[in-house]
């Protein structure tokens, strides 16, 4: 289920997401949003709504020290705090001694990161990314719309994913993290 789309543009980060809650052959349009702002971050999650609930209401992102590189902060302090939150919230799972969490996009300091289930932190060189069952469709739309304004690109990607994926439905929700000066 889901399509979460994000991109960077001149120091700002834009994330959009759908409203589908899918289980088997059933689909519910959820009132709780998959895309939201928290402190200096914007988030868009896929998979279990429990992940989003923990990110929105329990996760306390650490503060980055001025001298710490943003990427280094994300792969260390941010992920360590995330792991503790998901463990405390009963969401993190262990299989063969490997711990897993969930997948989501996060915008911070003008950059877009994808956190994978193994807590890997990815940053796409293209300046845009997506996750969820509509990911590949959305990435194609983002690639094809490079000359369009950011919000329009995100909306086009979500509309394409809704059109061609059974697990993506509007209404769509958007957040923008303005450029840090």
PDB file of C-alpha atoms in Angstrom:
ATOM      1  CA  UNK A   1       0.000   0.000   0.000  1.00  0.00           C
ATOM      2  CA  UNK A   2       0.921   3.634  -0.238  1.00  0.00           C
ATOM      3  CA  UNK A   3       2.906   6.046  -2.249  1.00  0.00           C
ATOM      4  CA  UNK A   4       5.137   8.573  -0.565  1.00  0.00           C
ATOM      5  CA  UNK A   5       6.995  10.988  -2.841  1.00  0.00           C
ATOM      6  CA  UNK A   6       9.700  13.477  -1.958  1.00  0.00           C
ATOM      7  CA  UNK A   7      12.043  15.878  -3.668  1.00  0.00           C
ATOM      8  CA  UNK A   8      14.467  18.665  -2.953  1.00  0.00           C
ATOM      9  CA  UNK A   9      14.476  22.035  -4.702  1.00  0.00           C
ATOM     10  CA  UNK A  10      16.784  24.981  -3.972  1.00  0.00           C
ATOM     11  CA  UNK A  11      17.223  23.969  -0.331  1.00  0.00           C
ATOM     12  CA  UNK A  12      13.587  23.126   0.358  1.00  0.00           C
ATOM     13  CA  UNK A  13      12.165  19.623   0.754  1.00  0.00           C
ATOM     14  CA  UNK A  14       8.699  18.599  -0.459  1.00  0.00           C
ATOM     15  CA  UNK A  15       6.947  15.366   0.557  1.00  0.00           C
ATOM     16  CA  UNK A  16       3.505  14.153  -0.464  1.00  0.00           C
ATOM     17  CA  UNK A  17       1.569  11.017   0.309  1.00  0.00           C
ATOM     18  CA  UNK A  18      -1.718   9.254  -0.230  1.00  0.00           C
ATOM     19  CA  UNK A  19      -4.415   8.154   2.240  1.00  0.00           C
ATOM     20  CA  UNK A  20      -4.879   4.437   1.484  1.00  0.00           C
ATOM     21  CA  UNK A  21      -4.908   1.840   4.221  1.00  0.00           C
ATOM     22  CA  UNK A  22      -4.738  -1.562   2.568  1.00  0.00           C
ATOM     23  CA  UNK A  23      -5.099  -5.032   4.061  1.00  0.00           C
ATOM     24  CA  UNK A  24      -5.450  -7.919   1.629  1.00  0.00           C
ATOM     25  CA  UNK A  25      -8.239  -7.000  -0.770  1.00  0.00           C
ATOM     26  CA  UNK A  26      -9.668  -4.291   1.505  1.00  0.00           C
ATOM     27  CA  UNK A  27      -8.949  -0.586   1.210  1.00  0.00           C
ATOM     28  CA  UNK A  28      -9.794   2.152   3.705  1.00  0.00           C
ATOM     29  CA  UNK A  29      -9.263   5.864   3.171  1.00  0.00           C
ATOM     30  CA  UNK A  30      -7.571   6.886   6.401  1.00  0.00           C
ATOM     31  CA  UNK A  31      -8.151  10.179   8.201  1.00  0.00           C
ATOM     32  CA  UNK A  32      -4.732  10.060   9.872  1.00  0.00           C
ATOM     33  CA  UNK A  33      -2.046  11.414   7.571  1.00  0.00           C
ATOM     34  CA  UNK A  34       1.036   9.596   6.301  1.00  0.00           C
ATOM     35  CA  UNK A  35       2.850  12.909   5.754  1.00  0.00           C
ATOM     36  CA  UNK A  36       3.507  15.316   8.617  1.00  0.00           C
ATOM     37  CA  UNK A  37       5.926  17.803  10.138  1.00  0.00           C
ATOM     38  CA  UNK A  38       7.726  17.318  13.436  1.00  0.00           C
ATOM     39  CA  UNK A  39      10.160  19.950  14.676  1.00  0.00           C
ATOM     40  CA  UNK A  40      12.712  20.597  11.893  1.00  0.00           C
ATOM     41  CA  UNK A  41      11.741  17.426   9.998  1.00  0.00           C
ATOM     42  CA  UNK A  42       9.042  16.317   7.589  1.00  0.00           C
ATOM     43  CA  UNK A  43       8.086  12.658   7.352  1.00  0.00           C
ATOM     44  CA  UNK A  44       6.197  10.416   4.946  1.00  0.00           C
ATOM     45  CA  UNK A  45       5.818   6.756   5.921  1.00  0.00           C
ATOM     46  CA  UNK A  46       4.679   3.560   4.261  1.00  0.00           C
ATOM     47  CA  UNK A  47       3.618   0.203   5.642  1.00  0.00           C
ATOM     48  CA  UNK A  48       2.080  -0.047   9.082  1.00  0.00           C
ATOM     49  CA  UNK A  49       0.254   2.982  10.439  1.00  0.00           C
ATOM     50  CA  UNK A  50       1.827   2.073  13.787  1.00  0.00           C
ATOM     51  CA  UNK A  51       5.154   3.269  12.376  1.00  0.00           C
ATOM     52  CA  UNK A  52       3.599   6.633  11.536  1.00  0.00           C
ATOM     53  CA  UNK A  53       1.914   6.885  14.923  1.00  0.00           C
ATOM     54  CA  UNK A  54       5.224   6.356  16.681  1.00  0.00           C
ATOM     55  CA  UNK A  55       7.058   8.804  14.414  1.00  0.00           C
ATOM     56  CA  UNK A  56       4.385  11.486  14.896  1.00  0.00           C
ATOM     57  CA  UNK A  57       3.589  11.064  18.585  1.00  0.00           C
ATOM     58  CA  UNK A  58       6.459   9.263  20.309  1.00  0.00           C
ATOM     59  CA  UNK A  59       9.677   9.877  18.380  1.00  0.00           C
ATOM     60  CA  UNK A  60      11.769  12.728  19.736  1.00  0.00           C
ATOM     61  CA  UNK A  61      14.368  13.544  17.051  1.00  0.00           C
ATOM     62  CA  UNK A  62      17.708  14.462  18.595  1.00  0.00           C
ATOM     63  CA  UNK A  63      19.309  17.841  17.989  1.00  0.00           C
ATOM     64  CA  UNK A  64      22.189  17.960  15.522  1.00  0.00           C
ATOM     65  CA  UNK A  65      25.336  19.565  16.839  1.00  0.00           C
ATOM     66  CA  UNK A  66      26.476  22.495  14.686  1.00  0.00           C
ATOM     67  CA  UNK A  67      29.748  20.800  13.715  1.00  0.00           C
ATOM     68  CA  UNK A  68      28.165  17.432  12.831  1.00  0.00           C
ATOM     69  CA  UNK A  69      27.660  16.621   9.149  1.00  0.00           C
ATOM     70  CA  UNK A  70      23.966  16.157   8.296  1.00  0.00           C
ATOM     71  CA  UNK A  71      24.460  12.701   6.753  1.00  0.00           C
ATOM     72  CA  UNK A  72      26.613  11.523   9.688  1.00  0.00           C
ATOM     73  CA  UNK A  73      23.918  12.800  12.079  1.00  0.00           C
ATOM     74  CA  UNK A  74      21.208  10.878  10.225  1.00  0.00           C
ATOM     75  CA  UNK A  75      23.080   7.545  10.173  1.00  0.00           C
ATOM     76  CA  UNK A  76      24.102   7.765  13.831  1.00  0.00           C
ATOM     77  CA  UNK A  77      22.163   9.941  16.270  1.00  0.00           C
ATOM     78  CA  UNK A  78      18.900  10.058  14.300  1.00  0.00           C
ATOM     79  CA  UNK A  79      18.788   6.292  13.610  1.00  0.00           C
ATOM     80  CA  UNK A  80      19.827   5.428  17.168  1.00  0.00           C
ATOM     81  CA  UNK A  81      16.949   7.529  18.569  1.00  0.00           C
ATOM     82  CA  UNK A  82      14.582   6.022  15.987  1.00  0.00           C
ATOM     83  CA  UNK A  83      15.553   2.467  16.965  1.00  0.00           C
ATOM     84  CA  UNK A  84      14.914   3.197  20.644  1.00  0.00           C
ATOM     85  CA  UNK A  85      11.512   4.685  19.816  1.00  0.00           C
ATOM     86  CA  UNK A  86      10.456   1.730  17.650  1.00  0.00           C
ATOM     87  CA  UNK A  87      11.685  -0.766  20.258  1.00  0.00           C
ATOM     88  CA  UNK A  88       9.888   1.038  23.101  1.00  0.00           C
ATOM     89  CA  UNK A  89       6.720   1.255  20.995  1.00  0.00           C
ATOM     90  CA  UNK A  90       6.744  -2.483  20.269  1.00  0.00           C
ATOM     91  CA  UNK A  91       7.212  -1.977  16.538  1.00  0.00           C
ATOM     92  CA  UNK A  92      10.815  -3.084  15.933  1.00  0.00           C
ATOM     93  CA  UNK A  93      11.127  -6.798  15.206  1.00  0.00           C
ATOM     94  CA  UNK A  94      13.990  -9.283  15.364  1.00  0.00           C
ATOM     95  CA  UNK A  95      14.466 -12.100  12.856  1.00  0.00           C
ATOM     96  CA  UNK A  96      17.627 -14.208  13.082  1.00  0.00           C
ATOM     97  CA  UNK A  97      19.164 -11.519  15.313  1.00  0.00           C
ATOM     98  CA  UNK A  98      18.611  -8.806  12.659  1.00  0.00           C
ATOM     99  CA  UNK A  99      16.410  -5.950  13.840  1.00  0.00           C
ATOM    100  CA  UNK A 100      13.940  -4.337  11.439  1.00  0.00           C
ATOM    101  CA  UNK A 101      11.862  -1.179  11.590  1.00  0.00           C
ATOM    102  CA  UNK A 102       9.928   0.475   8.781  1.00  0.00           C
ATOM    103  CA  UNK A 103      10.396   2.467   5.592  1.00  0.00           C
ATOM    104  CA  UNK A 104       9.857   6.200   5.312  1.00  0.00           C
ATOM    105  CA  UNK A 105      11.110   9.400   3.733  1.00  0.00           C
ATOM    106  CA  UNK A 106      12.386  12.207   5.914  1.00  0.00           C
ATOM    107  CA  UNK A 107      13.322  15.744   4.958  1.00  0.00           C
ATOM    108  CA  UNK A 108      15.887  17.591   7.036  1.00  0.00           C
ATOM    109  CA  UNK A 109      18.219  20.546   6.437  1.00  0.00           C
ATOM    110  CA  UNK A 110      17.332  20.795   2.738  1.00  0.00           C
ATOM    111  CA  UNK A 111      17.981  17.098   2.103  1.00  0.00           C
ATOM    112  CA  UNK A 112      15.771  14.083   1.492  1.00  0.00           C
ATOM    113  CA  UNK A 113      16.587  10.723   3.062  1.00  0.00           C
ATOM    114  CA  UNK A 114      14.976   7.302   2.816  1.00  0.00           C
ATOM    115  CA  UNK A 115      15.129   5.191   5.955  1.00  0.00           C
ATOM    116  CA  UNK A 116      14.884   1.507   5.061  1.00  0.00           C
ATOM    117  CA  UNK A 117      13.610  -1.348   7.244  1.00  0.00           C
ATOM    118  CA  UNK A 118      17.194  -2.286   8.191  1.00  0.00           C
ATOM    119  CA  UNK A 119      17.775   1.332   9.349  1.00  0.00           C
ATOM    120  CA  UNK A 120      19.941   2.049   6.329  1.00  0.00           C
ATOM    121  CA  UNK A 121      19.892   5.749   5.438  1.00  0.00           C
ATOM    122  CA  UNK A 122      19.750   6.449   1.700  1.00  0.00           C
ATOM    123  CA  UNK A 123      20.017   9.724  -0.161  1.00  0.00           C
ATOM    124  CA  UNK A 124      19.220   9.565  -3.881  1.00  0.00           C
ATOM    125  CA  UNK A 125      21.611  11.455  -6.153  1.00  0.00           C
ATOM    126  CA  UNK A 126      18.657  12.576  -8.310  1.00  0.00           C
ATOM    127  CA  UNK A 127      17.217  14.767  -5.542  1.00  0.00           C
ATOM    128  CA  UNK A 128      13.956  12.813  -5.419  1.00  0.00           C
ATOM    129  CA  UNK A 129      12.760   9.487  -4.084  1.00  0.00           C
ATOM    130  CA  UNK A 130       9.623   7.494  -3.346  1.00  0.00           C
ATOM    131  CA  UNK A 131       8.496   4.496  -1.330  1.00  0.00           C
ATOM    132  CA  UNK A 132       5.487   2.222  -1.143  1.00  0.00           C
ATOM    133  CA  UNK A 133       3.727   0.106  -3.756  1.00  0.00           C
ATOM    134  CA  UNK A 134       3.468   3.115  -6.110  1.00  0.00           C
ATOM    135  CA  UNK A 135       7.198   3.845  -5.888  1.00  0.00           C
ATOM    136  CA  UNK A 136       8.269   2.894  -9.419  1.00  0.00           C
ATOM    137  CA  UNK A 137       5.348   4.696 -11.033  1.00  0.00           C
ATOM    138  CA  UNK A 138       6.037   7.824  -8.984  1.00  0.00           C
ATOM    139  CA  UNK A 139       9.756   7.752  -9.798  1.00  0.00           C
ATOM    140  CA  UNK A 140       8.935   7.628 -13.506  1.00  0.00           C
ATOM    141  CA  UNK A 141       6.633  10.629 -13.161  1.00  0.00           C
ATOM    142  CA  UNK A 142       9.285  12.553 -11.202  1.00  0.00           C
ATOM    143  CA  UNK A 143      11.869  11.786 -13.867  1.00  0.00           C
ATOM    144  CA  UNK A 144       9.544  12.921 -16.647  1.00  0.00           C
ATOM    145  CA  UNK A 145       8.517  16.157 -14.889  1.00  0.00           C
ATOM    146  CA  UNK A 146      11.948  17.624 -14.155  1.00  0.00           C
ATOM    147  CA  UNK A 147      11.012  21.043 -15.569  1.00  0.00           C
ATOM    148  CA  UNK A 148       7.834  21.461 -13.484  1.00  0.00           C
ATOM    149  CA  UNK A 149       7.524  23.242 -10.106  1.00  0.00           C
ATOM    150  CA  UNK A 150       8.120  21.025  -7.026  1.00  0.00           C
ATOM    151  CA  UNK A 151       4.535  20.791  -5.718  1.00  0.00           C
ATOM    152  CA  UNK A 152       3.257  20.042  -9.218  1.00  0.00           C
ATOM    153  CA  UNK A 153       5.856  17.264  -9.639  1.00  0.00           C
ATOM    154  CA  UNK A 154       4.893  15.632  -6.357  1.00  0.00           C
ATOM    155  CA  UNK A 155       1.179  15.858  -7.237  1.00  0.00           C
ATOM    156  CA  UNK A 156       1.802  14.389 -10.726  1.00  0.00           C
ATOM    157  CA  UNK A 157       3.750  11.495  -9.235  1.00  0.00           C
ATOM    158  CA  UNK A 158       0.972  10.722  -6.745  1.00  0.00           C
ATOM    159  CA  UNK A 159      -1.716  10.985  -9.423  1.00  0.00           C
ATOM    160  CA  UNK A 160       0.222   8.590 -11.670  1.00  0.00           C
ATOM    161  CA  UNK A 161       0.633   6.130  -8.795  1.00  0.00           C
ATOM    162  CA  UNK A 162      -3.089   6.341  -7.974  1.00  0.00           C
ATOM    163  CA  UNK A 163      -3.969   5.732 -11.625  1.00  0.00           C
ATOM    164  CA  UNK A 164      -1.778   2.654 -12.029  1.00  0.00           C
ATOM    165  CA  UNK A 165      -1.539   1.103  -8.541  1.00  0.00           C
ATOM    166  CA  UNK A 166      -4.399  -0.552  -6.650  1.00  0.00           C
ATOM    167  CA  UNK A 167      -2.870   0.413  -3.290  1.00  0.00           C
ATOM    168  CA  UNK A 168      -2.716   4.199  -3.754  1.00  0.00           C
ATOM    169  CA  UNK A 169      -5.658   6.562  -3.167  1.00  0.00           C
ATOM    170  CA  UNK A 170      -6.231  10.224  -2.505  1.00  0.00           C
ATOM    171  CA  UNK A 171      -6.791  12.531  -0.947  1.00  0.00           C
ATOM    172  CA  UNK A 172      -3.147  13.488  -1.102  1.00  0.00           C
ATOM    173  CA  UNK A 173      -1.380  15.436   1.616  1.00  0.00           C
ATOM    174  CA  UNK A 174       1.710  17.609   1.210  1.00  0.00           C
ATOM    175  CA  UNK A 175       4.333  19.169   3.461  1.00  0.00           C
ATOM    176  CA  UNK A 176       7.163  21.517   2.571  1.00  0.00           C
ATOM    177  CA  UNK A 177      10.225  22.186   4.667  1.00  0.00           C
ATOM    178  CA  UNK A 178      11.484  25.571   3.561  1.00  0.00           C
ATOM    179  CA  UNK A 179      15.164  26.199   2.892  1.00  0.00           C
ATOM    180  CA  UNK A 180      17.337  26.798   5.949  1.00  0.00           C
ATOM    181  CA  UNK A 181      19.034  30.172   5.766  1.00  0.00           C
TER     182      UNK A 181
END
